[in-house]
Structures are given as structure tokens and as C-alpha cells.
mmCIF file of C-alpha atoms in Angstrom:
data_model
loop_
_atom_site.group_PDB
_atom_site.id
_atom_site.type_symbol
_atom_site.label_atom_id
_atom_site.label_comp_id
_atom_site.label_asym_id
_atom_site.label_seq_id
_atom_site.Cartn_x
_atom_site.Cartn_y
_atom_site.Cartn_z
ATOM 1 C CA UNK J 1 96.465 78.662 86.575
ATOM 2 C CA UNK J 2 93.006 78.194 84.987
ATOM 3 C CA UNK J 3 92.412 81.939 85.698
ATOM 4 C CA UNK J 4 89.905 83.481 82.679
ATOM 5 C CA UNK J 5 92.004 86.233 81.918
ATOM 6 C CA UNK J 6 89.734 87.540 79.062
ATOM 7 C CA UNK J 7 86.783 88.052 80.695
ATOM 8 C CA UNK J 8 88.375 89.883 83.964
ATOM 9 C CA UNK J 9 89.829 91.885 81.115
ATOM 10 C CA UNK J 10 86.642 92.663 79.155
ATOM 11 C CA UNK J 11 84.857 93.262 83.315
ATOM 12 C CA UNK J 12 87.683 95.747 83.749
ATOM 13 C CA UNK J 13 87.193 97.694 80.491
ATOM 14 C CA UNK J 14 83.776 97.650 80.866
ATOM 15 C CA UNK J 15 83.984 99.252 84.094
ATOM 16 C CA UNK J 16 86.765 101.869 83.728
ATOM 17 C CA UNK J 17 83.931 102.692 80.564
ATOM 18 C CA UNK J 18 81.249 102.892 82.861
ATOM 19 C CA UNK J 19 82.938 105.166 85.242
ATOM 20 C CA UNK J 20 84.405 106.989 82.221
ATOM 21 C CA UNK J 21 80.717 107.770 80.854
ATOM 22 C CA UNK J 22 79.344 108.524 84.661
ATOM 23 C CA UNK J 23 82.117 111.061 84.671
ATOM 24 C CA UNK J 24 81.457 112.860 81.772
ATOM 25 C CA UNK J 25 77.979 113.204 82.031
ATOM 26 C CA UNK J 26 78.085 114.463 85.146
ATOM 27 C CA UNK J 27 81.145 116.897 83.887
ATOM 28 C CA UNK J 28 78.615 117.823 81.123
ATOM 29 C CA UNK J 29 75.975 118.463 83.804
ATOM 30 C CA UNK J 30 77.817 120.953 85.422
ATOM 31 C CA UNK J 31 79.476 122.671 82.364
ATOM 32 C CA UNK J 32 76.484 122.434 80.418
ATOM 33 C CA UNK J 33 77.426 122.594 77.339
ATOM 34 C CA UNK J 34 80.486 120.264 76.103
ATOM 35 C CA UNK J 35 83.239 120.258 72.990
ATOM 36 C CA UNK J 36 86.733 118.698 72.418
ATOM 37 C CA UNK J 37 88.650 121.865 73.186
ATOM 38 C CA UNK J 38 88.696 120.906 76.964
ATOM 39 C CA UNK J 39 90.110 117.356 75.853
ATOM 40 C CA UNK J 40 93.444 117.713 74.243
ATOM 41 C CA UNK J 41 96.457 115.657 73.932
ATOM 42 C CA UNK J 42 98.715 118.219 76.092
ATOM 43 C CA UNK J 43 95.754 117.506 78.877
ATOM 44 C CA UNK J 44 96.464 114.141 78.649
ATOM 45 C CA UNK J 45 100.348 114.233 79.000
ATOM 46 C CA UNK J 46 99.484 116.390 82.345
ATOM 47 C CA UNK J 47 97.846 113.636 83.747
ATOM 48 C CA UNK J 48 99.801 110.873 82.568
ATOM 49 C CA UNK J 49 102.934 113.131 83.814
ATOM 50 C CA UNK J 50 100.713 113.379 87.338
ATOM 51 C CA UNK J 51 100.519 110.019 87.954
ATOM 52 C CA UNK J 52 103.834 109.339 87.124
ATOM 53 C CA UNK J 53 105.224 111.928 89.054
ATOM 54 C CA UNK J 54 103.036 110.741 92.397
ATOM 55 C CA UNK J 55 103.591 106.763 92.069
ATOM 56 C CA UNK J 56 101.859 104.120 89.963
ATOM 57 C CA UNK J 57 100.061 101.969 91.586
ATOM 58 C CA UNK J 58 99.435 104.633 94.820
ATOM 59 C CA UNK J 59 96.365 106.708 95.093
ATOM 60 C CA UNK J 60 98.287 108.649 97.188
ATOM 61 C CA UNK J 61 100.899 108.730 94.935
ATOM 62 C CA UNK J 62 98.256 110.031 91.888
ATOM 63 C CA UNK J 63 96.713 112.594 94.026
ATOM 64 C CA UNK J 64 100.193 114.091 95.614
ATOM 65 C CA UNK J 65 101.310 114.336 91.687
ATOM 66 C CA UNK J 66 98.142 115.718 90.518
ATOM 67 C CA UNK J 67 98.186 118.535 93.304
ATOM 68 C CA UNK J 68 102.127 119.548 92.561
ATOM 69 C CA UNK J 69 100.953 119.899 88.702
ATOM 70 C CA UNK J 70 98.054 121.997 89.020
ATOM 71 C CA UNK J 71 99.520 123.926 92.182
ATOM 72 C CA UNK J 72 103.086 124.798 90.633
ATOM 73 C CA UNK J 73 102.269 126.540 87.608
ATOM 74 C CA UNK J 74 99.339 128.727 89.375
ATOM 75 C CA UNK J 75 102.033 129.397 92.211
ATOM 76 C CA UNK J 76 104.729 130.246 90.131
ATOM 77 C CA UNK J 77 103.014 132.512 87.627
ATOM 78 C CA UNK J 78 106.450 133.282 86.235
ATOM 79 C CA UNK J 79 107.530 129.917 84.841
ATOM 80 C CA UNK J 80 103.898 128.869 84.145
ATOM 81 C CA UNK J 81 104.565 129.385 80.187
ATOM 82 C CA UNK J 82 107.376 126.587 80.676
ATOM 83 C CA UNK J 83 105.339 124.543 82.495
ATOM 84 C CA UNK J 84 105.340 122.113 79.571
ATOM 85 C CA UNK J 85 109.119 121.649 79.477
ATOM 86 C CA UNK J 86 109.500 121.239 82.930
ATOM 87 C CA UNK J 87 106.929 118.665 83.625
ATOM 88 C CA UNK J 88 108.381 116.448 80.681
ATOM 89 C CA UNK J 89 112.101 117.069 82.463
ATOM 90 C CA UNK J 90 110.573 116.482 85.487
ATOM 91 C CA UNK J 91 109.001 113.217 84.359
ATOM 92 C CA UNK J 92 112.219 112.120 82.054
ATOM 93 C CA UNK J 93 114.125 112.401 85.537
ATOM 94 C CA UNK J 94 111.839 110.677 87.554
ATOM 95 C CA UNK J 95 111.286 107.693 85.160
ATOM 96 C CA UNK J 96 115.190 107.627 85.319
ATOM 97 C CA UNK J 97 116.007 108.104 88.914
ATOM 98 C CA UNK J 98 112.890 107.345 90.908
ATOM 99 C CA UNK J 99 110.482 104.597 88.515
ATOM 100 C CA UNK J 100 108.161 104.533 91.050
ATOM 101 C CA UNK J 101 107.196 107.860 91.667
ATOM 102 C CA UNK J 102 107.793 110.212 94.768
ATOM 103 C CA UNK J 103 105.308 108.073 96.703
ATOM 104 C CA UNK J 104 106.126 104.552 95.280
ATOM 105 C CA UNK J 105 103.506 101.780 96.360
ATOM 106 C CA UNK J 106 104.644 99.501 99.214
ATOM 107 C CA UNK J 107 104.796 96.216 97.894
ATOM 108 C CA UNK J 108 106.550 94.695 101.485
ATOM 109 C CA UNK J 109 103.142 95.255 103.267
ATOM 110 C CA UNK J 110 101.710 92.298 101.442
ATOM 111 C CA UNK J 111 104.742 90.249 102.202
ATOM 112 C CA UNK J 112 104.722 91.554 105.847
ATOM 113 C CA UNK J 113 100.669 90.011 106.200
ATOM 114 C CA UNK J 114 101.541 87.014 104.378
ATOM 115 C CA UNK J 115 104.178 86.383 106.502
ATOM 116 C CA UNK J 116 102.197 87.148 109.828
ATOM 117 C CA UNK J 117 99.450 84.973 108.235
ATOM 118 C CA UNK J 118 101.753 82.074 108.032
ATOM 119 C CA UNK J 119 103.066 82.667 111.560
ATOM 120 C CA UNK J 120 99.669 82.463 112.775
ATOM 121 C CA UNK J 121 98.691 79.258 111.363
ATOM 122 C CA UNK J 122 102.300 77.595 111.874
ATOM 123 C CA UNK J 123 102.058 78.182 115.038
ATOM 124 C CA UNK J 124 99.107 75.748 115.492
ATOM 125 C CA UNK J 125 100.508 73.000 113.820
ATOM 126 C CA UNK J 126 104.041 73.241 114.873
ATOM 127 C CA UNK J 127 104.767 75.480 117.752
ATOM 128 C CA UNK J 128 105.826 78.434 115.781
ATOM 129 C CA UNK J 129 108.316 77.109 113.439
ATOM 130 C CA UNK J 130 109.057 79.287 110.185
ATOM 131 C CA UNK J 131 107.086 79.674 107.166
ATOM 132 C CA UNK J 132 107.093 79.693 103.931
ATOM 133 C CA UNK J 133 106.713 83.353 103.328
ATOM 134 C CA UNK J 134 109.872 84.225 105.017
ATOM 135 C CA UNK J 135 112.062 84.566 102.293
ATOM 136 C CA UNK J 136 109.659 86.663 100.034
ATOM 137 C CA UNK J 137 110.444 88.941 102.674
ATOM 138 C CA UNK J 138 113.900 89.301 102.706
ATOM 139 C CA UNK J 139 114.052 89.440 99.005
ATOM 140 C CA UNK J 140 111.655 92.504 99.454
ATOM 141 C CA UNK J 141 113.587 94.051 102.192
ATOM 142 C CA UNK J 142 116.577 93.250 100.012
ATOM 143 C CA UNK J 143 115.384 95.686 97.400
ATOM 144 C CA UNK J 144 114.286 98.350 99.535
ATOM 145 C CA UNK J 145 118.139 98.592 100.859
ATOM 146 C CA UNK J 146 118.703 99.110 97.461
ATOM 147 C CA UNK J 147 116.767 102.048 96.862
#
């Protein structure tokens, strides 16, 4: 489509970098003083496993999943020790049952503007008469009986 994929790719890395490094040296502002304890694998998985759990795709999604992992295990001081088990249950199940997330992103919004887009300049041209983006819409609305 004569898109230059590798340099939107290299702009994108270089960015999520830059806000990676403006992160952590404001983090080491704060702290003060900074090692790799704080930076482990197992706080990793938590955040992959809260962004899963939320949505991909839905900063909604990512913020409801972060607050259910860092609120259940100080609420329920009892099961906090298995908080590692459950989360990875928790995230085998969704990935099964729910791929999305809790608070999957809503993909039929776009097709809903395009579709009101098209409407609006059909109906110009030839008093109103369908468009184009019609049946990307049913096939959405298609899937979401579905789920």
C-alpha cells in the first residue's frame, strides 16, 4: 500500500524508549536511589496479567485490570500468598473464555463513524442511498451476537 512500515516501526520504538527512559528517571527521582530488585520477572507477569485481564487494546481496560491486581491481594490479606496462582488461573481462563479482556475494545464504533461518514456524503450525491460501509457493519454486529 506503499506504507513505510519500517520507519513507523523504528518512530514507535523510539518513542515507547523515550517514554520508557522519562519514566524511570523520574521513578529514580523520587526513589532516589535505584537497583534491579524492584524489576523482576514475577513484576512483569503482574502487568502483563493486568492488561490482559482489563482488555488489550482499552486504556480502560489496562487500568480496570491493573486496579483489581493491586487491590485484591491487599484486600484479601488471606489469599495474598496465592496471589501468584490465581492471577495465572485467572489469566489462563480469561485468554480462554473472554480473549479480549473484561473491558474488550469496541471495534463497531469505527464502523458505526465510517458508516455515518458515508451517509453524510451519499447523501449529497445521491439522495441518501446506501454506502459502502454498510456491510462492515453487520459483519461487526454479527460478531458481537456472538459473544
Amino acid at each position: 500500500m506503499g506504507v513505510p512500515t519500517f520507519k513507523y516501526k523504528v518512530w514507535a520504538f523510539a518513542l515507547g524508549a523515550a517514554v520508557g527512559g522519562l519514566s524511570g528517571a523520574l521513578f529514580a527521582g523520587q526513589v532516589g536511589f535505584v537497583n534491579d530488585q524492584k524489576f523482576d520477572v514475577v513484576t512483569s507477569v503482574l502487568f502483563l496479567c493486568a492488561v490482559v485481564l482489563g482488555g488489550t487494546g482499552n486504556k480502560v481496560g489496562a487500568i480496570l485490570g491493573g486496579a483489581l491486581v493491586a487491590y485484591i491481594p491487599l484486600r484479601f490479606t488471606a489469599i495474598a500468598e496465592y496471589k501468584f496462582l490465581i492471577f495465572g488461573a485467572a489469566l489462563v481462563l480469561i485468554m480462554i473464555f473472554r480473549p479480549a479482556g473484561l473491558l474488550p475494545a469496541r471495534q463497531r464504533l469505527l464502523a458505526y463513524g465510517r458508516t455515518a461518514y458515508n451517509k453524510v456524503l451519499n447523501k449529497g450525491h445521491d439522495g441518501g442511498a446506501s454506502s459502502a460501509a454498510e456491510p462492515a457493519l453487520a459483519a461487526t454486529k454479527g460478531t458481537e451476537a456472538k459473544a
